[in-house]
Short mmCIF file of C-alpha atoms in Angstrom, two decimals:
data_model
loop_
_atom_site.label_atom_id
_atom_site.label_comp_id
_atom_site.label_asym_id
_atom_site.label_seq_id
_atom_site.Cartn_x
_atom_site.Cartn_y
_atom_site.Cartn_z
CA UNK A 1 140.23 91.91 111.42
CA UNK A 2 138.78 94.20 113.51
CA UNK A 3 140.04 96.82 116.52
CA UNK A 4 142.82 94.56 118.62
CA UNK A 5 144.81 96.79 120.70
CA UNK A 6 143.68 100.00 122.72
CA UNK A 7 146.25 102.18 124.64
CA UNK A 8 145.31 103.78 127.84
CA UNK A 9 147.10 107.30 129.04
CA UNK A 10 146.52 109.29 131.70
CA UNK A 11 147.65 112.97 131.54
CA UNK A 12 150.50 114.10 132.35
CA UNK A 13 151.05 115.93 136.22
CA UNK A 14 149.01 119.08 136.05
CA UNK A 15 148.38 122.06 138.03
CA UNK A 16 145.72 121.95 140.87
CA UNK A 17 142.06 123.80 142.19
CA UNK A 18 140.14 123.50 144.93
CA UNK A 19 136.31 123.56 145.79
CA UNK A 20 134.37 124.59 148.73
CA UNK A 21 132.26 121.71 149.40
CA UNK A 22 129.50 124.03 151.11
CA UNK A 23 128.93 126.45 148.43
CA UNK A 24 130.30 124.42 145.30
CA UNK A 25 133.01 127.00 144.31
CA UNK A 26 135.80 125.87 142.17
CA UNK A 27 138.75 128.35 142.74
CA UNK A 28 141.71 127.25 139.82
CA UNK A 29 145.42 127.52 141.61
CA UNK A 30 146.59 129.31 138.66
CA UNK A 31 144.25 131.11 135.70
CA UNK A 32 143.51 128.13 132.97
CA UNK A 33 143.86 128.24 129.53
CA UNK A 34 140.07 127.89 128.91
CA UNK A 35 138.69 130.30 132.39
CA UNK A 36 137.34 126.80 133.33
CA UNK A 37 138.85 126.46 137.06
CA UNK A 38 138.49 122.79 136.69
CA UNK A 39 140.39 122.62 133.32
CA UNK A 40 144.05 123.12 134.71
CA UNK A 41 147.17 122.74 132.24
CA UNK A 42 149.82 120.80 132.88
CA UNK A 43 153.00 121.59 135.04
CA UNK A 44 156.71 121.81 133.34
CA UNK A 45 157.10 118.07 134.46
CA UNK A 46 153.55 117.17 132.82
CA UNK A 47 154.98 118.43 129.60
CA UNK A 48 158.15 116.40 130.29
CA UNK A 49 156.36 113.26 130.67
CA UNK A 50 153.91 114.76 127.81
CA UNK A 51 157.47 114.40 125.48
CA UNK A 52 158.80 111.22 127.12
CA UNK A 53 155.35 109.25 126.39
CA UNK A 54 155.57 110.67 122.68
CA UNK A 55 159.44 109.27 121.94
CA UNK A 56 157.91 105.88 123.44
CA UNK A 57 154.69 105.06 121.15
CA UNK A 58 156.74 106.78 118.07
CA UNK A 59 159.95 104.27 118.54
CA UNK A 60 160.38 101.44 115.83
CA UNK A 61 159.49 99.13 118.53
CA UNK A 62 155.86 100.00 119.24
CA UNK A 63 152.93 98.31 117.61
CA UNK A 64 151.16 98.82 116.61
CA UNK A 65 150.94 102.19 116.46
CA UNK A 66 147.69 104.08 117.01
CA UNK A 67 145.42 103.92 114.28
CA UNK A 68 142.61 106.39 115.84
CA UNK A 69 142.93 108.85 118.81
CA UNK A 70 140.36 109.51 121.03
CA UNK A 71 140.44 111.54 123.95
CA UNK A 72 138.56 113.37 127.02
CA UNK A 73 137.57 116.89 126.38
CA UNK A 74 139.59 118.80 129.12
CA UNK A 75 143.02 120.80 128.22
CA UNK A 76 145.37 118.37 129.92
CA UNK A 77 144.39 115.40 128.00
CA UNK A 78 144.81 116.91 124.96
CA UNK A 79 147.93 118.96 126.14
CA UNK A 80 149.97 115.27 126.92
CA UNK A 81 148.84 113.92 123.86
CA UNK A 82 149.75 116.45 121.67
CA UNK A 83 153.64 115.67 121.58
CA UNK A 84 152.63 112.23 120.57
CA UNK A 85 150.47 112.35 117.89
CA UNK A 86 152.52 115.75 116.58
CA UNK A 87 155.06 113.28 115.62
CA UNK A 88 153.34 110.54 114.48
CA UNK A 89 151.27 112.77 112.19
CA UNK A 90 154.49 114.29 110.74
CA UNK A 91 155.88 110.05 110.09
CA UNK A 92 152.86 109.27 108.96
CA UNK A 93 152.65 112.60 106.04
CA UNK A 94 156.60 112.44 105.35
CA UNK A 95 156.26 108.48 104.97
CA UNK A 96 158.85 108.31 106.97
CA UNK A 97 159.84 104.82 108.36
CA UNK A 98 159.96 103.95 112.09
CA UNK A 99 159.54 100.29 111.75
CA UNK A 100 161.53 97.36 111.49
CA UNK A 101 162.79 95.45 108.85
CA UNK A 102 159.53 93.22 109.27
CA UNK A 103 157.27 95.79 109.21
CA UNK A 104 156.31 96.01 113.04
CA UNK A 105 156.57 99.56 113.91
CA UNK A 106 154.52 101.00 111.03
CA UNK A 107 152.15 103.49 110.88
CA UNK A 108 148.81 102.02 109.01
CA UNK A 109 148.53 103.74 105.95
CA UNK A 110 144.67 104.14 106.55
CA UNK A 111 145.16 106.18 110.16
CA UNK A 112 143.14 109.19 110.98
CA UNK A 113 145.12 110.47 113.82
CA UNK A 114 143.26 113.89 114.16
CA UNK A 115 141.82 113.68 117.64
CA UNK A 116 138.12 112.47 118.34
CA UNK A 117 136.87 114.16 121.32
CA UNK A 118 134.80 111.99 123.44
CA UNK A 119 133.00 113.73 126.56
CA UNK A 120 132.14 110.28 128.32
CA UNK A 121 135.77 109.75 128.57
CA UNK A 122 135.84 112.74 130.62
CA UNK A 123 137.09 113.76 134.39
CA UNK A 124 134.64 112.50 137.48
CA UNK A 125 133.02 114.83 139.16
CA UNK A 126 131.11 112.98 142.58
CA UNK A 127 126.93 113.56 143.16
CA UNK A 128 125.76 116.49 144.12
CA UNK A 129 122.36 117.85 144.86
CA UNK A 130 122.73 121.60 145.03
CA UNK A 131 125.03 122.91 142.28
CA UNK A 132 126.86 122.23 138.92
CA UNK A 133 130.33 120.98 138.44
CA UNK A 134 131.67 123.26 135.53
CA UNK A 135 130.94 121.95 131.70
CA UNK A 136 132.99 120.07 129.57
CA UNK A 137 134.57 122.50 127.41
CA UNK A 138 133.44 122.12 123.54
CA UNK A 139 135.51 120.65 120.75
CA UNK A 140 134.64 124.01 119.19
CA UNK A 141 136.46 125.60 121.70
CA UNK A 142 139.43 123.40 121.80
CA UNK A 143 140.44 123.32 118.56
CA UNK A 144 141.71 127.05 118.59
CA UNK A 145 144.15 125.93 121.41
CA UNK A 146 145.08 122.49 119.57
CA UNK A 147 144.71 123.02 116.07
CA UNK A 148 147.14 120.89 114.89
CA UNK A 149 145.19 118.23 116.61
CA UNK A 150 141.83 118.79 116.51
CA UNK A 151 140.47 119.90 112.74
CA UNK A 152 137.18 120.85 110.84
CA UNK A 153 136.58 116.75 111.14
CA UNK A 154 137.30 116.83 115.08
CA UNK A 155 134.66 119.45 115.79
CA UNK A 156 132.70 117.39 113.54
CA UNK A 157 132.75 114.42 115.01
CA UNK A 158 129.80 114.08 117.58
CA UNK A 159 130.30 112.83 121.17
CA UNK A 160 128.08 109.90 122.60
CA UNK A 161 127.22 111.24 125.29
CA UNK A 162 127.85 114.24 127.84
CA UNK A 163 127.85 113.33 131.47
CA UNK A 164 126.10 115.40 134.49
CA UNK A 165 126.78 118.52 135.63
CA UNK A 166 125.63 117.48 138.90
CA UNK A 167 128.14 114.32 138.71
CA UNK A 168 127.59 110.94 139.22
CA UNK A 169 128.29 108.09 141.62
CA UNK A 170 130.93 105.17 141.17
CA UNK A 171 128.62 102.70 139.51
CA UNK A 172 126.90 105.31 137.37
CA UNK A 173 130.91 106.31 136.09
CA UNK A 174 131.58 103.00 135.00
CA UNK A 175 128.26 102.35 133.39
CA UNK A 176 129.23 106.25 131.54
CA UNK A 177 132.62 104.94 130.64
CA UNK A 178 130.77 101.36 129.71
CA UNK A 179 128.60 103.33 127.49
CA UNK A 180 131.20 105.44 125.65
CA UNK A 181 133.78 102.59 125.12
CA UNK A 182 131.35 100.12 123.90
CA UNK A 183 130.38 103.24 121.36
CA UNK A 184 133.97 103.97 120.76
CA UNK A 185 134.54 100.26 119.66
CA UNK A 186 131.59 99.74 117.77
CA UNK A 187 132.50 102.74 115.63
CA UNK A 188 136.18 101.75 114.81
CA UNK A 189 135.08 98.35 113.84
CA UNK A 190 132.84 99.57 111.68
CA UNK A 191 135.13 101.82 109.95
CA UNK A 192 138.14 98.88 109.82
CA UNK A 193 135.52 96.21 108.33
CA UNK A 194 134.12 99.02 105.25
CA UNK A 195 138.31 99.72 104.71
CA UNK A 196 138.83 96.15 104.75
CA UNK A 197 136.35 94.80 101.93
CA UNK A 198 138.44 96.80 99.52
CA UNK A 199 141.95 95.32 100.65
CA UNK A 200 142.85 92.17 100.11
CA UNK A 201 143.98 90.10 103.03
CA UNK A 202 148.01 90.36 103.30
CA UNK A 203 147.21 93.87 103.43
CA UNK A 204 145.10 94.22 106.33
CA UNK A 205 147.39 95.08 109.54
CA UNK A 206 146.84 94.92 113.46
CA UNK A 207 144.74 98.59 114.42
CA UNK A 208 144.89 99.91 117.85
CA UNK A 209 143.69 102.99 119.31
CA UNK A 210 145.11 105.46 121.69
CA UNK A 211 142.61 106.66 124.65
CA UNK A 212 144.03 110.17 126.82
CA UNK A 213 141.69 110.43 130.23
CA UNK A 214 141.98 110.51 133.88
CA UNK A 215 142.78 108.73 136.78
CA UNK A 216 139.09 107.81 137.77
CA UNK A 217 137.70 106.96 134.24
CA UNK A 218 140.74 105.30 133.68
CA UNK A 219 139.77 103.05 136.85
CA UNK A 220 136.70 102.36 135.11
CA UNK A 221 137.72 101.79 131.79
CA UNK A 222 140.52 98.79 132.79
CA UNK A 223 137.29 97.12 134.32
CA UNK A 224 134.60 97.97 131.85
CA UNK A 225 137.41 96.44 129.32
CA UNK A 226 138.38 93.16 131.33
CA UNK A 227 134.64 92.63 132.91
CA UNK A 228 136.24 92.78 135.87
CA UNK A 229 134.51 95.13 139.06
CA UNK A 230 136.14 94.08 142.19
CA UNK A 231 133.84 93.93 145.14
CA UNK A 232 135.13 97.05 146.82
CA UNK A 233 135.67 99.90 144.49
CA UNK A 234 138.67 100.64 145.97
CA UNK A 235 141.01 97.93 144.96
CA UNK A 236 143.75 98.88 143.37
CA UNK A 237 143.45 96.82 140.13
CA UNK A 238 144.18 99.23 137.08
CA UNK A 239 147.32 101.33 137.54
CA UNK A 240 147.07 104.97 136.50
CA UNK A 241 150.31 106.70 136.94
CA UNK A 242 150.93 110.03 135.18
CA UNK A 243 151.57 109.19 131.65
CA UNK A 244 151.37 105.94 131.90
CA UNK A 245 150.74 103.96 129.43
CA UNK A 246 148.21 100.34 129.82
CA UNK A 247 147.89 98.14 127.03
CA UNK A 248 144.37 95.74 126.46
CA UNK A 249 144.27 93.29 123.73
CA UNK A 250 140.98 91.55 122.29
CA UNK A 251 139.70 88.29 124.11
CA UNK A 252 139.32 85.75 120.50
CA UNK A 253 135.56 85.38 120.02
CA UNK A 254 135.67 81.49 121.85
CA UNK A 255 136.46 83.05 124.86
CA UNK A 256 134.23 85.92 124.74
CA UNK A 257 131.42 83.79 124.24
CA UNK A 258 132.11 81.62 127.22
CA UNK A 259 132.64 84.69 129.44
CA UNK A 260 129.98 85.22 132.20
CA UNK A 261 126.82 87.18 132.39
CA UNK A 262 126.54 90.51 134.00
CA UNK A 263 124.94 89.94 137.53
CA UNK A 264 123.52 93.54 137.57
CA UNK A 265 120.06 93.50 136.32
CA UNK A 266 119.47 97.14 136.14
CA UNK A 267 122.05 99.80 134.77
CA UNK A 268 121.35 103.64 134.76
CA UNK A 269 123.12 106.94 133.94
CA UNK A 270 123.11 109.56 136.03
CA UNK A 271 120.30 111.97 136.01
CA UNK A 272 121.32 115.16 133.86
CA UNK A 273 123.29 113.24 131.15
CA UNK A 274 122.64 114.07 127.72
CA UNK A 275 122.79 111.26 125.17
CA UNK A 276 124.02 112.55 121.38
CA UNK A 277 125.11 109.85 119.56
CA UNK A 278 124.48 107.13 121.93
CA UNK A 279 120.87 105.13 122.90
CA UNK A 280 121.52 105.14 126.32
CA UNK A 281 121.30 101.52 126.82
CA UNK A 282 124.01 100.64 129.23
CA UNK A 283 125.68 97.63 127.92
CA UNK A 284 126.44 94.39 130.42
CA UNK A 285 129.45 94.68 130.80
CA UNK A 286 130.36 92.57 134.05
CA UNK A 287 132.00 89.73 133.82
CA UNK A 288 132.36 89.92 130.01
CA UNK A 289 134.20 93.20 129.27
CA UNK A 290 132.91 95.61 126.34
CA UNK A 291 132.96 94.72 122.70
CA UNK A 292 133.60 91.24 123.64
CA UNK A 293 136.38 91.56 126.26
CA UNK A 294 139.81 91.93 126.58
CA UNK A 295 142.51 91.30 128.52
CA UNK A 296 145.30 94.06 130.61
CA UNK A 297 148.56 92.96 129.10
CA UNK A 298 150.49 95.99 130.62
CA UNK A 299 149.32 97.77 133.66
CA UNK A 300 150.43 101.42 133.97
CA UNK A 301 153.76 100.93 132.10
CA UNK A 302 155.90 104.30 133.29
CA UNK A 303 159.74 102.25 132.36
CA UNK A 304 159.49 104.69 129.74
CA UNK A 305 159.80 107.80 132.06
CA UNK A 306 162.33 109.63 133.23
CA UNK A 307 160.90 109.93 136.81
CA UNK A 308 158.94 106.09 136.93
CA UNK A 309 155.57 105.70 138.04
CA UNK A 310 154.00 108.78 139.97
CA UNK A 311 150.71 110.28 141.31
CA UNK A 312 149.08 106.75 141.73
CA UNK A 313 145.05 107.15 142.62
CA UNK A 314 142.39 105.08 143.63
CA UNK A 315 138.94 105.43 144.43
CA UNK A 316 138.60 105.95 148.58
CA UNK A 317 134.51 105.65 148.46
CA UNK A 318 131.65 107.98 146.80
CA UNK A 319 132.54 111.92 146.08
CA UNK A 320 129.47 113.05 146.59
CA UNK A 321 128.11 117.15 147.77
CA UNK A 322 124.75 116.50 149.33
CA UNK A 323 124.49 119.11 152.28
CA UNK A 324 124.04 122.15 150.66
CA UNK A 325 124.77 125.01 151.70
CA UNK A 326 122.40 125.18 154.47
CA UNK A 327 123.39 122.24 155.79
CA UNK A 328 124.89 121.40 159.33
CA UNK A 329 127.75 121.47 159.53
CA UNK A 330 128.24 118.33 160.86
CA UNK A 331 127.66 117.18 157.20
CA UNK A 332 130.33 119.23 156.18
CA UNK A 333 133.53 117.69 157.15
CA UNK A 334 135.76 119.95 155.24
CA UNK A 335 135.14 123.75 153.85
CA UNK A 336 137.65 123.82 151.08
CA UNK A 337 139.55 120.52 149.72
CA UNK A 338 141.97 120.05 146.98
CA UNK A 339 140.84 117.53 143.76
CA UNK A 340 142.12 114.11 143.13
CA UNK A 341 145.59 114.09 142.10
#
Protein backbone atom coordinates (compact mmCIF):
# COMPACT_ATOMS: atom_id res chain seq x y z
CA UNK A 1 0.00 0.00 0.00
CA UNK A 2 1.57 2.96 -0.66
CA UNK A 3 2.13 6.63 1.27
CA UNK A 4 -1.58 7.36 2.98
CA UNK A 5 -1.22 9.96 5.52
CA UNK A 6 1.06 13.19 5.47
CA UNK A 7 1.25 15.56 8.54
CA UNK A 8 1.62 19.21 8.05
CA UNK A 9 3.50 21.53 10.89
CA UNK A 10 4.29 24.80 10.91
CA UNK A 11 7.09 26.03 13.26
CA UNK A 12 6.75 26.93 16.28
CA UNK A 13 6.53 31.13 17.23
CA UNK A 14 9.97 32.44 16.43
CA UNK A 15 11.90 35.50 16.78
CA UNK A 16 11.53 38.31 14.11
CA UNK A 17 13.80 40.61 11.26
CA UNK A 18 13.08 43.19 9.22
CA UNK A 19 14.07 44.37 5.61
CA UNK A 20 14.40 47.66 4.00
CA UNK A 21 12.40 47.32 0.98
CA UNK A 22 14.60 50.08 -0.87
CA UNK A 23 17.94 48.66 -0.42
CA UNK A 24 17.04 44.87 0.31
CA UNK A 25 18.71 44.73 3.80
CA UNK A 26 17.69 42.05 6.13
CA UNK A 27 18.56 43.27 9.72
CA UNK A 28 17.81 39.87 12.26
CA UNK A 29 16.05 41.24 15.73
CA UNK A 30 18.39 39.16 17.60
CA UNK A 31 21.91 37.41 16.19
CA UNK A 32 20.76 33.81 14.60
CA UNK A 33 22.14 30.68 15.15
CA UNK A 34 23.38 30.35 11.50
CA UNK A 35 24.46 34.62 10.87
CA UNK A 36 21.57 34.21 8.34
CA UNK A 37 19.25 37.33 9.45
CA UNK A 38 16.41 35.55 7.84
CA UNK A 39 17.00 32.23 9.74
CA UNK A 40 15.62 33.34 13.27
CA UNK A 41 15.25 30.62 16.19
CA UNK A 42 12.45 30.17 17.95
CA UNK A 43 11.16 32.14 21.09
CA UNK A 44 10.78 30.31 24.73
CA UNK A 45 7.02 29.79 23.73
CA UNK A 46 8.13 28.29 20.18
CA UNK A 47 10.03 25.72 22.12
CA UNK A 48 6.96 25.22 24.34
CA UNK A 49 4.75 24.48 21.55
CA UNK A 50 8.02 22.72 19.93
CA UNK A 51 7.46 20.10 23.26
CA UNK A 52 3.65 20.19 23.31
CA UNK A 53 3.44 19.08 19.43
CA UNK A 54 6.09 16.24 20.32
CA UNK A 55 3.90 14.63 23.49
CA UNK A 56 0.93 14.79 20.80
CA UNK A 57 2.26 12.69 17.62
CA UNK A 58 4.29 10.38 20.29
CA UNK A 59 0.89 9.48 22.40
CA UNK A 60 -0.55 5.83 21.96
CA UNK A 61 -3.31 7.46 20.17
CA UNK A 62 -1.64 8.81 17.04
CA UNK A 63 -1.41 6.94 13.80
CA UNK A 64 0.02 6.41 12.37
CA UNK A 65 3.02 7.64 13.35
CA UNK A 66 5.50 9.23 10.94
CA UNK A 67 7.25 6.90 8.90
CA UNK A 68 9.65 9.59 7.05
CA UNK A 69 10.41 13.25 8.06
CA UNK A 70 10.93 15.78 5.77
CA UNK A 71 11.43 19.26 6.40
CA UNK A 72 12.36 22.97 5.12
CA UNK A 73 15.94 23.89 5.46
CA UNK A 74 15.75 26.95 7.88
CA UNK A 75 16.65 26.60 11.83
CA UNK A 76 13.11 26.94 13.09
CA UNK A 77 11.70 24.10 11.24
CA UNK A 78 14.09 21.89 12.31
CA UNK A 79 14.29 23.48 15.89
CA UNK A 80 10.15 22.50 16.47
CA UNK A 81 10.64 19.29 15.09
CA UNK A 82 13.37 18.21 16.94
CA UNK A 83 11.43 17.44 20.31
CA UNK A 84 9.28 15.24 18.22
CA UNK A 85 11.20 13.06 16.38
CA UNK A 86 13.92 13.02 19.56
CA UNK A 87 11.36 10.91 21.12
CA UNK A 88 10.09 8.95 18.61
CA UNK A 89 13.62 7.95 17.56
CA UNK A 90 14.41 6.93 21.19
CA UNK A 91 10.61 4.50 21.04
CA UNK A 92 11.44 3.45 18.00
CA UNK A 93 15.52 2.15 19.11
CA UNK A 94 14.34 1.07 22.79
CA UNK A 95 11.25 -0.83 21.11
CA UNK A 96 9.41 0.67 23.37
CA UNK A 97 5.55 0.43 23.01
CA UNK A 98 3.24 3.47 22.63
CA UNK A 99 0.43 1.74 20.98
CA UNK A 100 -2.63 0.13 21.83
CA UNK A 101 -3.58 -3.16 22.48
CA UNK A 102 -4.55 -3.35 18.63
CA UNK A 103 -1.58 -2.15 17.41
CA UNK A 104 -2.64 1.52 16.39
CA UNK A 105 -0.07 3.71 17.83
CA UNK A 106 3.02 1.86 16.56
CA UNK A 107 5.99 2.96 15.22
CA UNK A 108 6.64 1.00 11.68
CA UNK A 109 9.45 -1.08 12.18
CA UNK A 110 10.85 0.02 8.68
CA UNK A 111 10.93 4.08 9.66
CA UNK A 112 13.83 6.23 8.78
CA UNK A 113 13.09 9.13 10.92
CA UNK A 114 16.48 10.99 10.37
CA UNK A 115 15.36 14.23 8.77
CA UNK A 116 15.30 14.74 4.85
CA UNK A 117 15.94 18.26 4.11
CA UNK A 118 13.93 19.53 1.31
CA UNK A 119 14.73 23.24 0.07
CA UNK A 120 11.39 23.55 -2.02
CA UNK A 121 9.60 23.21 1.17
CA UNK A 122 11.27 26.27 2.17
CA UNK A 123 10.17 29.98 3.51
CA UNK A 124 8.66 32.54 0.62
CA UNK A 125 10.51 35.16 -0.17
CA UNK A 126 8.18 37.73 -2.78
CA UNK A 127 9.85 38.90 -6.52
CA UNK A 128 12.34 41.07 -6.65
CA UNK A 129 14.34 42.62 -9.39
CA UNK A 130 17.32 44.24 -7.74
CA UNK A 131 18.78 42.03 -4.99
CA UNK A 132 18.96 38.52 -3.35
CA UNK A 133 16.92 37.23 -0.51
CA UNK A 134 19.59 35.36 1.69
CA UNK A 135 20.30 31.42 0.74
CA UNK A 136 18.88 28.53 2.12
CA UNK A 137 21.29 27.38 4.56
CA UNK A 138 22.93 23.81 3.57
CA UNK A 139 22.13 20.47 5.13
CA UNK A 140 25.90 20.48 5.57
CA UNK A 141 25.61 23.23 7.70
CA UNK A 142 22.70 22.15 9.70
CA UNK A 143 23.62 19.06 10.79
CA UNK A 144 26.33 20.45 13.28
CA UNK A 145 23.41 22.33 15.02
CA UNK A 146 20.93 19.19 14.79
CA UNK A 147 22.94 16.25 14.81
CA UNK A 148 20.79 14.08 16.40
CA UNK A 149 18.50 14.77 13.56
CA UNK A 150 20.15 15.24 10.62
CA UNK A 151 23.09 12.38 9.92
CA UNK A 152 25.79 11.36 7.28
CA UNK A 153 22.39 10.05 5.27
CA UNK A 154 20.60 13.60 5.76
CA UNK A 155 23.43 15.56 4.18
CA UNK A 156 23.27 12.88 1.74
CA UNK A 157 20.13 13.03 0.67
CA UNK A 158 19.79 15.52 -2.34
CA UNK A 159 17.09 18.24 -2.49
CA UNK A 160 14.78 18.60 -5.67
CA UNK A 161 15.10 21.66 -6.14
CA UNK A 162 16.39 25.13 -4.63
CA UNK A 163 14.13 28.07 -5.14
CA UNK A 164 15.24 31.83 -6.21
CA UNK A 165 17.19 34.04 -4.55
CA UNK A 166 15.36 36.72 -6.15
CA UNK A 167 11.91 35.03 -4.89
CA UNK A 168 9.02 34.20 -6.61
CA UNK A 169 5.38 35.18 -7.08
CA UNK A 170 2.20 33.33 -5.60
CA UNK A 171 1.57 31.07 -8.55
CA UNK A 172 5.24 30.33 -9.13
CA UNK A 173 5.26 29.17 -4.97
CA UNK A 174 2.67 26.78 -5.44
CA UNK A 175 3.90 25.38 -8.69
CA UNK A 176 7.64 25.16 -6.33
CA UNK A 177 5.75 23.48 -3.56
CA UNK A 178 3.72 21.39 -6.50
CA UNK A 179 7.03 20.36 -7.73
CA UNK A 180 8.70 19.27 -4.46
CA UNK A 181 5.62 17.40 -3.01
CA UNK A 182 4.85 15.54 -6.08
CA UNK A 183 8.86 14.58 -5.78
CA UNK A 184 8.51 13.95 -2.13
CA UNK A 185 5.63 11.42 -2.84
CA UNK A 186 6.96 9.78 -5.68
CA UNK A 187 10.07 8.94 -3.67
CA UNK A 188 8.32 7.43 -0.53
CA UNK A 189 6.21 5.30 -2.70
CA UNK A 190 8.88 4.04 -4.26
CA UNK A 191 10.72 3.13 -1.24
CA UNK A 192 7.26 1.54 0.55
CA UNK A 193 6.49 -0.63 -2.75
CA UNK A 194 10.61 -2.16 -2.92
CA UNK A 195 10.01 -2.79 1.28
CA UNK A 196 6.79 -4.24 0.51
CA UNK A 197 7.65 -7.11 -2.13
CA UNK A 198 9.62 -8.70 0.64
CA UNK A 199 6.71 -8.62 3.36
CA UNK A 200 3.96 -10.46 3.12
CA UNK A 201 0.63 -8.74 3.31
CA UNK A 202 -0.63 -8.79 7.15
CA UNK A 203 2.56 -7.18 7.62
CA UNK A 204 2.39 -4.20 5.62
CA UNK A 205 1.03 -1.15 7.90
CA UNK A 206 -0.53 2.41 7.13
CA UNK A 207 2.91 4.96 6.39
CA UNK A 208 2.57 8.60 6.82
CA UNK A 209 4.99 11.28 6.70
CA UNK A 210 5.62 14.30 8.77
CA UNK A 211 6.28 17.72 6.69
CA UNK A 212 7.88 20.97 9.14
CA UNK A 213 7.50 24.41 6.86
CA UNK A 214 5.97 27.74 6.97
CA UNK A 215 3.01 29.58 6.95
CA UNK A 216 3.07 30.49 3.12
CA UNK A 217 4.27 27.06 1.71
CA UNK A 218 2.06 25.59 4.01
CA UNK A 219 -0.82 27.68 2.15
CA UNK A 220 0.35 26.12 -0.88
CA UNK A 221 0.88 22.76 0.05
CA UNK A 222 -3.02 22.20 1.58
CA UNK A 223 -3.97 23.24 -2.11
CA UNK A 224 -1.32 21.60 -4.21
CA UNK A 225 -2.54 18.40 -1.98
CA UNK A 226 -6.47 18.82 -2.31
CA UNK A 227 -6.29 20.42 -6.09
CA UNK A 228 -7.93 23.02 -4.69
CA UNK A 229 -6.65 27.04 -5.65
CA UNK A 230 -9.38 29.30 -4.65
CA UNK A 231 -9.93 32.16 -7.01
CA UNK A 232 -8.41 34.81 -4.80
CA UNK A 233 -5.22 33.77 -3.18
CA UNK A 234 -6.21 35.12 -0.19
CA UNK A 235 -8.89 32.89 1.10
CA UNK A 236 -8.36 31.54 4.08
CA UNK A 237 -8.68 27.81 3.25
CA UNK A 238 -5.64 25.91 4.93
CA UNK A 239 -5.11 26.86 8.58
CA UNK A 240 -1.52 27.40 9.67
CA UNK A 241 -1.33 28.17 13.28
CA UNK A 242 2.01 27.84 15.11
CA UNK A 243 2.52 24.23 15.60
CA UNK A 244 -0.26 23.17 14.27
CA UNK A 245 -0.72 20.19 13.11
CA UNK A 246 -3.10 19.35 9.47
CA UNK A 247 -3.71 15.95 8.54
CA UNK A 248 -4.31 14.83 4.44
CA UNK A 249 -5.24 11.37 3.63
CA UNK A 250 -5.01 9.68 0.02
CA UNK A 251 -8.09 10.17 -2.41
CA UNK A 252 -8.63 5.90 -3.47
CA UNK A 253 -7.47 5.68 -7.09
CA UNK A 254 -11.56 5.78 -8.44
CA UNK A 255 -11.74 9.08 -7.31
CA UNK A 256 -8.50 10.33 -8.38
CA UNK A 257 -9.15 9.30 -11.74
CA UNK A 258 -12.44 11.08 -12.01
CA UNK A 259 -10.93 14.28 -10.54
CA UNK A 260 -10.71 17.27 -12.99
CA UNK A 261 -8.06 18.54 -15.28
CA UNK A 262 -5.80 21.37 -14.46
CA UNK A 263 -7.18 24.52 -16.34
CA UNK A 264 -3.66 26.13 -16.41
CA UNK A 265 -2.02 25.32 -19.60
CA UNK A 266 1.33 26.67 -18.87
CA UNK A 267 3.28 26.24 -15.46
CA UNK A 268 6.77 27.83 -14.78
CA UNK A 269 9.31 28.23 -11.93
CA UNK A 270 10.67 31.18 -11.12
CA UNK A 271 13.67 32.41 -12.91
CA UNK A 272 16.92 31.63 -10.74
CA UNK A 273 15.73 28.20 -9.42
CA UNK A 274 18.05 25.47 -9.56
CA UNK A 275 16.67 22.01 -10.27
CA UNK A 276 18.89 18.94 -8.48
CA UNK A 277 16.99 16.10 -8.31
CA UNK A 278 13.93 17.23 -9.97
CA UNK A 279 13.05 17.67 -14.09
CA UNK A 280 11.44 20.73 -13.66
CA UNK A 281 8.24 19.76 -15.15
CA UNK A 282 5.59 21.33 -13.05
CA UNK A 283 3.02 18.76 -12.46
CA UNK A 284 -1.01 19.67 -13.02
CA UNK A 285 -1.94 19.84 -10.11
CA UNK A 286 -5.36 21.86 -10.16
CA UNK A 287 -8.23 20.35 -9.61
CA UNK A 288 -6.63 16.92 -9.01
CA UNK A 289 -4.17 17.37 -6.11
CA UNK A 290 -0.50 15.80 -6.32
CA UNK A 291 0.22 12.12 -6.40
CA UNK A 292 -3.33 11.53 -7.07
CA UNK A 293 -5.07 13.76 -4.49
CA UNK A 294 -6.05 13.86 -1.16
CA UNK A 295 -8.29 15.11 1.05
CA UNK A 296 -7.76 17.84 4.51
CA UNK A 297 -9.17 15.70 7.26
CA UNK A 298 -7.88 18.11 10.03
CA UNK A 299 -7.22 21.71 9.41
CA UNK A 300 -4.62 23.34 11.70
CA UNK A 301 -5.41 21.11 14.74
CA UNK A 302 -3.76 23.33 17.86
CA UNK A 303 -6.41 21.28 20.79
CA UNK A 304 -3.19 19.89 21.54
CA UNK A 305 -1.61 23.22 22.79
CA UNK A 306 -1.39 24.77 25.74
CA UNK A 307 -2.12 28.29 24.32
CA UNK A 308 -4.76 27.06 21.15
CA UNK A 309 -4.40 28.25 17.80
CA UNK A 310 -2.06 31.40 17.31
CA UNK A 311 -0.22 33.55 14.68
CA UNK A 312 -2.83 32.67 11.90
CA UNK A 313 -1.49 34.05 8.23
CA UNK A 314 -2.75 34.40 4.97
CA UNK A 315 -1.62 35.61 1.81
CA UNK A 316 -2.77 39.63 1.46
CA UNK A 317 -1.58 39.81 -2.46
CA UNK A 318 2.04 39.52 -4.24
CA UNK A 319 5.37 40.34 -1.99
CA UNK A 320 7.16 41.57 -4.50
CA UNK A 321 10.60 44.42 -4.40
CA UNK A 322 10.55 45.91 -7.85
CA UNK A 323 11.65 49.68 -7.34
CA UNK A 324 15.04 49.47 -6.61
CA UNK A 325 16.79 51.48 -4.98
CA UNK A 326 16.60 54.31 -7.29
CA UNK A 327 13.24 54.23 -7.45
CA UNK A 328 10.57 56.97 -6.52
CA UNK A 329 9.58 56.90 -3.83
CA UNK A 330 6.21 56.80 -4.54
CA UNK A 331 6.93 53.07 -5.30
CA UNK A 332 8.17 52.70 -2.03
CA UNK A 333 5.39 52.64 0.38
CA UNK A 334 7.33 51.59 3.35
CA UNK A 335 11.33 51.91 4.17
CA UNK A 336 11.68 49.17 6.68
CA UNK A 337 8.80 46.41 7.38
CA UNK A 338 8.70 43.49 9.62
CA UNK A 339 8.26 39.66 7.85
CA UNK A 340 5.19 37.59 7.89
CA UNK A 341 4.42 36.29 11.18
Amino acid sequence: MPLDTIYLTRHGHRLNWTIDFRTGTYRAQFPTPTGNPADPALTSHGVRQSHELAAHVAAAQFHPKPFRVYSSPFYRCLQTIQPTVEELKRIHETGESSGSADGLGLIDQHAKLDVRIENGLGEWFGATDFFDHPAHPTTEEMSTHFPTLLSQASVDQKPLLIPSTRGETITQLHDRVATALEGIIADVDSEITALEEKLPVEQRTSKSVLICAHAAPLIAMGRVLTGRMPGDSSEEDFNVFTAGLSTFRRRSVASAANSNQDSVSESRLANGTTLIRSSGSVPRWRGRGVGGGWDCIGNGDCSFLSGGAERGWHFDGEENFQSGPMGPSSETAATTATTKL
